[in-house]
Coordinates of C-alpha atoms in Angstrom, one line a residue:
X1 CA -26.2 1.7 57.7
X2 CA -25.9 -2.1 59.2
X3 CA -28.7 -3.5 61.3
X4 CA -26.2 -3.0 64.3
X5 CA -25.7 1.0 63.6
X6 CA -29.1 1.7 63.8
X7 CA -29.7 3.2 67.2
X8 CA -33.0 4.6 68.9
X9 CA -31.4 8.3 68.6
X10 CA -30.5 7.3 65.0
X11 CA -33.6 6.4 64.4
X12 CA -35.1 9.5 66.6
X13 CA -32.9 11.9 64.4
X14 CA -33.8 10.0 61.2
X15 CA -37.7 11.2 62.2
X16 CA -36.6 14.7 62.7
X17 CA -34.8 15.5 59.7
X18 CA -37.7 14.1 58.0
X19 CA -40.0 16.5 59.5
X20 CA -37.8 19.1 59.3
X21 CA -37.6 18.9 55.4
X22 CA -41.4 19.1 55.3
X23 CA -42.7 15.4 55.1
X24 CA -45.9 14.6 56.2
X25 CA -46.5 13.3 59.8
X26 CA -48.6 10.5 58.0
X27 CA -45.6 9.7 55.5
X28 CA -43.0 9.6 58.5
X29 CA -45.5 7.9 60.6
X30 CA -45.8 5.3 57.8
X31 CA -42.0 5.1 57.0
X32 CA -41.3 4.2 60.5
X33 CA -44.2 2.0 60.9
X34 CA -42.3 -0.3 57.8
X35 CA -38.6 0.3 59.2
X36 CA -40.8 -1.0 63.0
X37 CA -41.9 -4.3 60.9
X38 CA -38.8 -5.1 59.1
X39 CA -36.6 -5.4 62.5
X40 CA -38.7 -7.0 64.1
X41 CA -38.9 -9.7 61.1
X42 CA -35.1 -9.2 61.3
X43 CA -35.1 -10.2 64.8
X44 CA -37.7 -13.1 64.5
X45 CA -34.4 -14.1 61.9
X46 CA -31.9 -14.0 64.0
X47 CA -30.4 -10.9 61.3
X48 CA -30.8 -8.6 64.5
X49 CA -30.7 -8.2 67.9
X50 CA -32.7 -5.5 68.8
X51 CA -35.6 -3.3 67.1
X52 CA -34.6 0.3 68.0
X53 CA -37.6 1.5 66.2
X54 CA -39.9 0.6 69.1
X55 CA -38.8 3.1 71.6
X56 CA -39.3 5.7 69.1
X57 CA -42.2 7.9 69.2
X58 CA -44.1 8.1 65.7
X59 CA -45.9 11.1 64.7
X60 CA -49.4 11.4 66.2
X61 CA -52.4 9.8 63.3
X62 CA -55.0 12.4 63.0
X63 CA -56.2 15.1 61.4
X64 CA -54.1 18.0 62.0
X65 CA -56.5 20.4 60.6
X66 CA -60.8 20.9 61.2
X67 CA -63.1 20.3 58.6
X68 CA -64.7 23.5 56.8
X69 CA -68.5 22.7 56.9
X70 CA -70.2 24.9 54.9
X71 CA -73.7 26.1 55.2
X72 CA -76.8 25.0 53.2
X73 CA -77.3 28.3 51.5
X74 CA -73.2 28.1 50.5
X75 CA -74.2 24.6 49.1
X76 CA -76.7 25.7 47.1
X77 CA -75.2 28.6 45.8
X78 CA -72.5 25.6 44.4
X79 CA -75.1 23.4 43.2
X80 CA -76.7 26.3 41.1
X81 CA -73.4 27.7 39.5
X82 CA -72.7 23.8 38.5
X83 CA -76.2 23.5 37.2
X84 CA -76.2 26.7 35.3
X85 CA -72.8 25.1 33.9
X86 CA -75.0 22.1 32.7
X87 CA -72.9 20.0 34.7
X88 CA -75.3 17.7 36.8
X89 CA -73.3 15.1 38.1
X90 CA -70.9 17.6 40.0
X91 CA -73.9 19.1 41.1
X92 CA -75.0 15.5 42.4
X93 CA -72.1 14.7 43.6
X94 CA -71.9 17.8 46.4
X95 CA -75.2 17.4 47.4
X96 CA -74.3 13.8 48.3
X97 CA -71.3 14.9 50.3
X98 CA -72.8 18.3 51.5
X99 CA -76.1 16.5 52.4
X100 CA -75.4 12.7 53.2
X101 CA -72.3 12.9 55.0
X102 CA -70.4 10.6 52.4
X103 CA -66.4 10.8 52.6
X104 CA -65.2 12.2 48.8
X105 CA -63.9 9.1 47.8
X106 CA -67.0 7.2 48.8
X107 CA -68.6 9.5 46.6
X108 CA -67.1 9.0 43.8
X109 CA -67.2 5.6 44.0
X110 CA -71.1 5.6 44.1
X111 CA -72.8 3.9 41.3
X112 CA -76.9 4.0 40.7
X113 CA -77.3 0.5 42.3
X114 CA -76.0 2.2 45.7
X115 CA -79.0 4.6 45.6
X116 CA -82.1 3.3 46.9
X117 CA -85.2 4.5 48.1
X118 CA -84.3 6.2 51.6
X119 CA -80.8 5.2 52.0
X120 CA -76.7 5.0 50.3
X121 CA -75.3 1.9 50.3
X122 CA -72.0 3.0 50.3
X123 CA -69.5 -0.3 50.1
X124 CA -66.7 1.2 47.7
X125 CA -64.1 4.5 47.4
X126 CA -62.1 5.5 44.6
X127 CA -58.8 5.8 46.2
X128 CA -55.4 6.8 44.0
X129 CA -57.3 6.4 41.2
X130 CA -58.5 2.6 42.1
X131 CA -61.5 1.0 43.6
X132 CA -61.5 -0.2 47.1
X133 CA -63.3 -1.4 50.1
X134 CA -64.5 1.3 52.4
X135 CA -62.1 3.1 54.7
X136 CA -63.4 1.2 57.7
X137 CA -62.9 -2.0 56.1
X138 CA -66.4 -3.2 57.0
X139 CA -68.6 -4.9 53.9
X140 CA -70.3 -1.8 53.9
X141 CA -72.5 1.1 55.8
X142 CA -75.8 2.5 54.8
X143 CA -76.3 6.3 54.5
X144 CA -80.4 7.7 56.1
X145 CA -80.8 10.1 53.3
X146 CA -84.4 10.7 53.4
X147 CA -84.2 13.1 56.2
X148 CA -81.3 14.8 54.9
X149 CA -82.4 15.3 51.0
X150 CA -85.8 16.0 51.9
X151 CA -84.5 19.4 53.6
X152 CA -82.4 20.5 50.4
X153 CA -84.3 23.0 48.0
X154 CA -83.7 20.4 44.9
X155 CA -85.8 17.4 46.6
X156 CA -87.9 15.7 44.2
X157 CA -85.6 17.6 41.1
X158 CA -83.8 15.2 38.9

């Protein structure tokens, strides 16, 4: 369509379809966030007149489901099948999002320097498959685990 085509409803119906063919709330959300930016560069240009993306309502950022927490004893029962399996770092690795309160990729991003005596520095996440800063973009955030790991029934274990 040309710039001058592209009308709020256009735009409102563009969302819609979207949804209705099962995209994402995040991926429309994001997809009109770029179409929002690129008239509004097109009217800092003089290429249009108007952004009619700004009077439409994205989709709501959020969660749209609650987190399953599970209980210590569930944990455990995971940690012990991993270990049994002889596989120690997945074992690790849900303690320290079961018991730290780490976010997955944060997690896996961990490296031994992180660990200290009472605390995660946690200053990296894997994300797609890359490194990254944190999802708060902060330098980074440190992690009490000494209350936390102290409770589990694998304190002291290595």
């Amino acid at each position: 369509m040309a710039l001058d085509e592209i009308t709020p409803r256009s735009v409102a119906q563009w969302r819609a379809d979207m949804l209705d063919n099962g995209i994402g709330c995040e991926t429309v959300r994001r997809a009109m966030v770029l179409l929002q930016a690129m008239f509004t560069l097109g009217v800092e240009w003089g290429e249009a007149e108007r952004n009619p993306v700004s009077v439409v309502r994205k989709p709501r950022q959020g969660r749209t489901r609650a987190i399953e927490v599970l209980d210590p004893a569930t944990v455990e029962r995971l940690r012990r099948a991993l270990l049994a399996d002889g596989d120690h770092f997945s074992a690790t690795l849900v303690s320290v999002l079961a018991y730290a309160g780490v976010r997955p990729g944060e997690g896996i991003a961990l490296e031994r320097r992180h660990i200290r005596e009472d605390t995660i520095l946690v200053e990296q996440a894997v994300s797609y498959g890359s490194l990254k800063l944190q999802k708060t973009g902060r330098v980074h955030r440190t992690v009490d685990s000494s209350q936390s790991f102290a409770r589990t029934s694998w304190a002291g274990a290595t």
